[in-house]
Coordinates of C-alpha atoms in Angstrom, one line a residue:
M990 CA 96.2 -78.5 -18.5
P991 CA 93.4 -79.0 -21.0
A992 CA 90.2 -80.4 -19.5
A993 CA 89.5 -84.1 -20.3
S994 CA 86.5 -85.2 -22.3
A995 CA 83.5 -86.5 -20.4
D996 CA 84.6 -90.2 -20.6
S997 CA 88.2 -89.7 -19.6
S998 CA 89.1 -90.1 -16.0
A999 CA 92.8 -89.8 -15.4
T1000 CA 95.6 -87.4 -16.0
G1001 CA 99.1 -87.4 -17.6
R1002 CA 100.8 -88.5 -20.9
P1003 CA 99.6 -91.4 -23.1
T1004 CA 99.9 -94.7 -21.2
T1005 CA 99.4 -98.4 -21.9
R1006 CA 96.1 -98.8 -20.1
A1007 CA 93.3 -101.1 -21.3
T1008 CA 90.8 -99.9 -23.8
T1009 CA 87.8 -98.2 -22.3
L1010 CA 86.3 -96.8 -25.5
P1011 CA 84.0 -98.8 -27.8
W1012 CA 85.4 -99.8 -31.2
G1013 CA 84.3 -97.9 -34.3
D1014 CA 83.9 -94.2 -34.9
Q1015 CA 83.1 -91.5 -32.4
L1016 CA 83.3 -87.7 -32.0
R1017 CA 85.4 -86.7 -29.0
R1018 CA 85.3 -83.2 -27.4
I1019 CA 88.0 -81.7 -25.2
D1020 CA 88.6 -78.2 -23.7
V1021 CA 91.9 -76.5 -24.8
G1022 CA 92.6 -73.1 -23.3
G1023 CA 88.9 -72.5 -22.6
R1024 CA 87.9 -73.4 -26.2
S1025 CA 85.8 -76.5 -27.0
R1026 CA 87.6 -78.6 -29.6
S1027 CA 86.7 -81.9 -31.2
Y1028 CA 88.2 -84.8 -33.1
L1029 CA 86.8 -87.9 -34.9
L1030 CA 88.2 -91.2 -33.6
H1031 CA 88.3 -94.5 -35.5
L1032 CA 89.3 -97.6 -33.5
P1033 CA 90.1 -100.7 -35.5
P1034 CA 88.0 -103.8 -34.6
G1035 CA 89.4 -107.0 -33.4
H1036 CA 92.5 -105.5 -31.7
D1037 CA 93.8 -106.7 -28.3
P1038 CA 92.7 -104.0 -25.9
A1039 CA 95.7 -104.6 -23.7
K1040 CA 98.2 -104.1 -26.6
P1041 CA 99.3 -100.5 -27.1
M1042 CA 98.3 -99.3 -30.6
P1043 CA 100.0 -96.8 -32.9
V1044 CA 98.2 -93.6 -33.6
V1045 CA 97.9 -91.7 -37.0
L1046 CA 96.7 -88.1 -36.8
I1047 CA 95.1 -87.1 -40.1
F1048 CA 94.6 -83.4 -40.6
H1049 CA 92.1 -82.0 -43.1
G1050 CA 92.7 -79.3 -45.6
A1051 CA 91.4 -75.7 -45.4
G1052 CA 87.6 -75.4 -45.8
M1053 CA 87.1 -79.0 -44.8
N1054 CA 86.4 -80.9 -41.5
A1055 CA 87.2 -84.2 -40.0
V1056 CA 84.2 -86.1 -41.5
M1057 CA 85.1 -84.8 -45.0
M1058 CA 88.7 -85.8 -44.5
M1059 CA 87.8 -89.3 -43.4
S1060 CA 85.8 -89.8 -46.6
L1061 CA 88.4 -88.2 -48.9
C1062 CA 91.5 -90.2 -47.8
G1063 CA 89.9 -93.5 -46.9
M1064 CA 92.5 -94.2 -44.2
N1065 CA 90.1 -96.2 -42.0
A1066 CA 90.5 -99.2 -44.2
K1067 CA 94.2 -99.1 -43.7
A1068 CA 93.8 -98.6 -40.0
D1069 CA 91.6 -101.7 -39.8
Q1070 CA 94.1 -103.7 -41.8
A1071 CA 97.3 -102.6 -40.0
G1072 CA 95.8 -102.1 -36.5
F1073 CA 96.4 -98.4 -35.8
V1074 CA 94.1 -95.7 -34.3
A1075 CA 93.0 -93.1 -36.9
V1076 CA 92.4 -89.7 -35.5
Y1077 CA 90.8 -86.8 -37.5
P1078 CA 91.1 -83.5 -35.7
N1079 CA 88.7 -80.6 -36.5
G1080 CA 90.2 -77.2 -37.1
T1081 CA 88.5 -73.9 -36.3
G1082 CA 86.6 -71.5 -38.4
L1083 CA 83.1 -71.0 -39.7
G1084 CA 80.6 -73.3 -38.0
E1085 CA 81.6 -77.0 -38.3
V1086 CA 82.5 -77.1 -42.0
A1087 CA 84.9 -74.5 -43.3
L1088 CA 87.7 -75.1 -40.9
T1089 CA 91.5 -74.6 -40.9
F1090 CA 94.5 -75.3 -38.7
N1091 CA 97.0 -72.7 -37.5
A1092 CA 100.0 -74.0 -39.4
W1093 CA 101.8 -70.7 -39.3
D1094 CA 103.9 -69.1 -36.6
G1095 CA 102.9 -65.5 -37.3
P1096 CA 99.6 -63.7 -37.5
D1097 CA 96.7 -65.8 -38.7
P1098 CA 96.4 -65.5 -42.5
L1099 CA 92.7 -65.1 -42.2
G1100 CA 92.9 -62.4 -39.6
R1101 CA 91.3 -64.5 -36.8
P1102 CA 92.3 -64.6 -33.2
P1103 CA 95.3 -67.0 -32.7
V1104 CA 94.5 -70.6 -32.1
D1105 CA 97.2 -73.0 -30.7
D1106 CA 96.7 -76.2 -32.7
V1107 CA 100.0 -77.6 -31.4
A1108 CA 98.5 -77.5 -27.9
F1109 CA 95.3 -79.0 -29.4
T1110 CA 97.3 -81.9 -30.8
A1111 CA 99.0 -82.5 -27.5
A1112 CA 95.6 -82.4 -25.8
I1113 CA 94.3 -85.0 -28.2
L1114 CA 97.1 -87.4 -27.3
D1115 CA 96.6 -86.8 -23.6
D1116 CA 92.9 -87.5 -24.0
L1117 CA 93.6 -90.7 -26.0
G1118 CA 96.2 -91.8 -23.4
R1119 CA 93.6 -91.6 -20.6
S1120 CA 91.1 -93.8 -22.4
I1121 CA 92.9 -96.4 -24.6
A1122 CA 96.3 -98.1 -24.8
I1123 CA 98.4 -96.2 -27.3
D1124 CA 102.1 -96.6 -28.1
A1125 CA 103.7 -93.2 -27.4
K1126 CA 106.7 -94.1 -29.6
R1127 CA 104.5 -94.6 -32.6
V1128 CA 102.4 -91.5 -33.0
Y1129 CA 102.4 -90.1 -36.5
A1130 CA 100.9 -87.2 -38.4
T1131 CA 99.6 -86.9 -42.0
G1132 CA 97.3 -84.4 -43.7
L1133 CA 96.3 -82.7 -46.9
S1134 CA 97.1 -79.1 -47.9
N1135 CA 96.7 -77.0 -44.8
G1136 CA 96.7 -80.2 -42.9
G1137 CA 100.1 -81.1 -44.5
M1138 CA 101.4 -77.8 -43.3
M1139 CA 100.2 -78.6 -39.8
C1140 CA 102.2 -81.8 -40.0
Y1141 CA 105.3 -79.7 -40.6
R1142 CA 104.5 -77.5 -37.7
L1143 CA 104.2 -80.5 -35.4
A1144 CA 107.5 -81.8 -36.6
A1145 CA 109.0 -78.4 -35.8
E1146 CA 107.4 -77.9 -32.4
L1147 CA 106.1 -81.3 -31.1
S1148 CA 108.9 -83.7 -32.2
D1149 CA 109.1 -85.3 -28.7
R1150 CA 105.6 -86.8 -29.4
I1151 CA 105.4 -87.1 -33.2
A1152 CA 107.5 -89.9 -34.5
A1153 CA 107.3 -89.1 -38.3
I1154 CA 105.1 -87.0 -40.7
A1155 CA 103.6 -87.5 -44.1
P1156 CA 102.5 -84.2 -45.6
V1157 CA 100.3 -84.4 -48.8
A1158 CA 100.2 -81.3 -51.0
G1159 CA 101.2 -79.1 -48.1
T1160 CA 104.6 -77.5 -47.3
L1161 CA 106.4 -75.9 -44.5
A1162 CA 104.9 -72.6 -43.3
V1163 CA 106.8 -71.8 -40.1
A1164 CA 110.0 -69.8 -39.9
R1165 CA 111.4 -71.5 -36.8
V1166 CA 112.1 -75.2 -37.2
Q1167 CA 113.8 -76.6 -34.1
P1168 CA 112.9 -80.2 -33.5
T1169 CA 114.4 -81.9 -30.5
R1170 CA 115.1 -85.1 -32.5
P1171 CA 115.4 -86.2 -36.1
V1172 CA 111.9 -86.4 -37.6
P1173 CA 111.5 -88.7 -40.7
V1174 CA 109.4 -87.2 -43.5
I1175 CA 107.6 -88.6 -46.5
H1176 CA 106.1 -85.8 -48.6
F1177 CA 103.7 -86.3 -51.5
H1178 CA 103.2 -83.5 -54.1
G1179 CA 101.8 -83.1 -57.6
T1180 CA 103.8 -81.1 -60.1
A1181 CA 100.6 -79.6 -61.5
D1182 CA 99.3 -78.5 -58.1
R1183 CA 97.9 -75.0 -58.5
I1184 CA 96.6 -74.6 -54.9
V1185 CA 99.9 -75.3 -53.1
P1186 CA 102.3 -74.9 -56.0
M1187 CA 105.7 -76.6 -56.0
A1188 CA 107.4 -73.2 -55.9
G1189 CA 105.6 -72.1 -52.8
V1190 CA 104.6 -68.5 -51.9
D1191 CA 107.4 -66.1 -51.1
R1192 CA 107.4 -65.3 -47.4
R1193 CA 108.4 -61.7 -48.3
A1194 CA 105.4 -61.3 -50.6
R1195 CA 102.3 -59.3 -49.7
G1196 CA 99.2 -61.2 -48.9
A1197 CA 97.9 -63.4 -46.1
L1198 CA 99.0 -66.9 -47.1
R1199 CA 102.7 -67.7 -47.2
F1200 CA 104.4 -71.1 -47.4
R1201 CA 107.8 -72.5 -48.5
S1202 CA 108.5 -74.4 -51.7
V1203 CA 108.5 -78.2 -51.8
D1204 CA 112.2 -78.2 -52.2
E1205 CA 112.9 -75.9 -49.3
S1206 CA 110.5 -77.9 -47.1
V1207 CA 112.1 -81.2 -47.9
Q1208 CA 115.7 -79.9 -47.8
T1209 CA 115.1 -78.3 -44.3
F1210 CA 114.6 -81.8 -42.9
V1211 CA 117.3 -83.4 -45.0
K1212 CA 119.7 -81.0 -43.3
L1213 CA 118.2 -81.3 -39.8
N1214 CA 118.2 -85.1 -40.0
G1215 CA 121.8 -85.2 -41.2
C1216 CA 120.9 -87.1 -44.3
P1217 CA 123.3 -87.5 -47.3
V1218 CA 123.0 -84.6 -49.8
E1219 CA 122.4 -86.8 -52.8
P1220 CA 119.1 -88.7 -53.0
R1221 CA 118.4 -92.1 -54.4
M1222 CA 115.9 -91.7 -57.3
V1223 CA 113.4 -94.3 -58.5
D1224 CA 110.8 -94.1 -61.3
L1225 CA 107.8 -96.2 -60.2
P1226 CA 105.8 -98.3 -62.8
D1227 CA 103.2 -96.3 -64.7
T1228 CA 100.4 -98.8 -64.1
A1229 CA 97.3 -96.6 -64.6
D1230 CA 96.3 -94.6 -67.7
D1231 CA 95.6 -91.4 -65.7
G1232 CA 98.1 -88.8 -67.1
T1233 CA 100.5 -89.1 -64.2
T1234 CA 103.8 -90.8 -63.4
V1235 CA 105.5 -91.1 -60.0
K1236 CA 109.1 -90.5 -59.1
V1237 CA 110.5 -91.2 -55.6
Q1238 CA 113.6 -89.4 -54.1
T1239 CA 115.0 -90.8 -50.9
W1240 CA 117.6 -89.1 -48.6
G1241 CA 119.1 -91.2 -45.8
P1242 CA 119.7 -92.8 -43.6
G1243 CA 120.5 -89.9 -41.4
K1244 CA 120.6 -89.5 -37.6
A1245 CA 118.9 -92.3 -35.7
G1246 CA 118.1 -94.0 -39.1
S1247 CA 115.9 -91.1 -40.2
Q1248 CA 114.9 -90.7 -43.8
V1249 CA 113.4 -87.9 -46.0
V1250 CA 111.3 -89.1 -49.0
L1251 CA 109.8 -87.0 -51.7
V1252 CA 107.1 -88.7 -53.8
L1253 CA 106.7 -86.5 -56.8
I1254 CA 103.5 -87.0 -59.0
E1255 CA 104.3 -85.8 -62.4
G1256 CA 101.1 -84.2 -63.8
G1257 CA 99.4 -84.7 -60.4
G1258 CA 97.2 -82.0 -58.8
H1259 CA 96.1 -81.1 -55.3
T1260 CA 94.8 -84.6 -54.4
W1261 CA 95.3 -87.6 -52.2
P1262 CA 97.3 -90.2 -54.3
G1263 CA 95.3 -93.4 -54.9
R1264 CA 92.0 -91.7 -54.2
A1265 CA 89.6 -90.1 -56.6
S1266 CA 90.0 -86.4 -57.3
P1267 CA 87.2 -84.6 -55.3
A1268 CA 86.7 -81.9 -58.0
R1269 CA 87.9 -81.2 -61.5
F1270 CA 89.6 -77.9 -60.5
V1271 CA 92.1 -79.6 -58.1
G1272 CA 93.6 -81.6 -61.0
R1273 CA 94.5 -85.2 -61.6
S1274 CA 94.9 -87.8 -58.9
T1275 CA 97.3 -90.6 -59.6
R1276 CA 96.2 -94.2 -59.4
D1277 CA 99.8 -95.5 -59.8
I1278 CA 100.3 -95.6 -56.0
S1279 CA 98.3 -95.6 -52.8
A1280 CA 99.3 -92.8 -50.5
N1281 CA 97.8 -94.7 -47.6
D1282 CA 99.9 -97.8 -48.2
M1283 CA 103.1 -95.8 -48.7
I1284 CA 102.4 -93.6 -45.6
W1285 CA 101.8 -96.6 -43.3
D1286 CA 104.8 -98.5 -44.7
F1287 CA 107.0 -95.5 -43.9
F1288 CA 105.5 -94.8 -40.5
A1289 CA 105.9 -98.5 -39.5
R1290 CA 109.7 -98.2 -40.1
H1291 CA 110.1 -95.0 -38.1
P1292 CA 109.1 -95.1 -34.4
I1293 CA 110.7 -92.7 -32.0
K1294 CA 114.1 -94.0 -31.2

């Protein structure tokens, strides 16, 4: 079992114990398989410490870290408004900045020793459960790019603890997808994304980095969740003059009321919808929607059943 952080005192799965951590932001460190790992924790103010809180895991993209992801996505404001715990895991890599998550089930694309980020995620939840009151049926995962790919891996391998996922600009990168229950998915992707293109990278192709197309990623969970084959399609209002439009495709309900949603940003790049584009080369970021609002609305409807 991973060692607890210094201010954790019990063992076991997440529980409904009273909050012992201070409100605000803090860096937590835990030992996972003999490796020191860390995550950034944001606790919303003004919440009843005895009331179990939902948890949203927010995974950064490749070459980023937890602090950068917190700034990029702006999810803390939504956490404060809605009353959930926002958790930003740090990947591994060069120092504390250029980090990645092992979202693949084969050799590491960067040639590094294998890192079990599924076990790391489970250890985070264990650490939280020893320190604050969390709702184990409302633990969710979202992330950008490599972080979005990590969300898909968690849906495939940790579905007993992850209620639903919201990948942003990241697709499925594992071969074996065998969740133990239907996992609702809301996926955001820009049609002009050149970093994680809609068509994916052929798993048979040479090279280190391989991931599936957006369509294959989404359809994998449409089938697994037993959703109807034909989606409902809606064009959202084009409210911002930013060169993008948004189309939403929804499959479901499937098993246990599950849904799969694809939010397609026409003309959108490798960005977090509703937030400013961090650099020109990643492309346009739509202002027609707020990913944070849509993600939480979706998560709130899909606890583990």
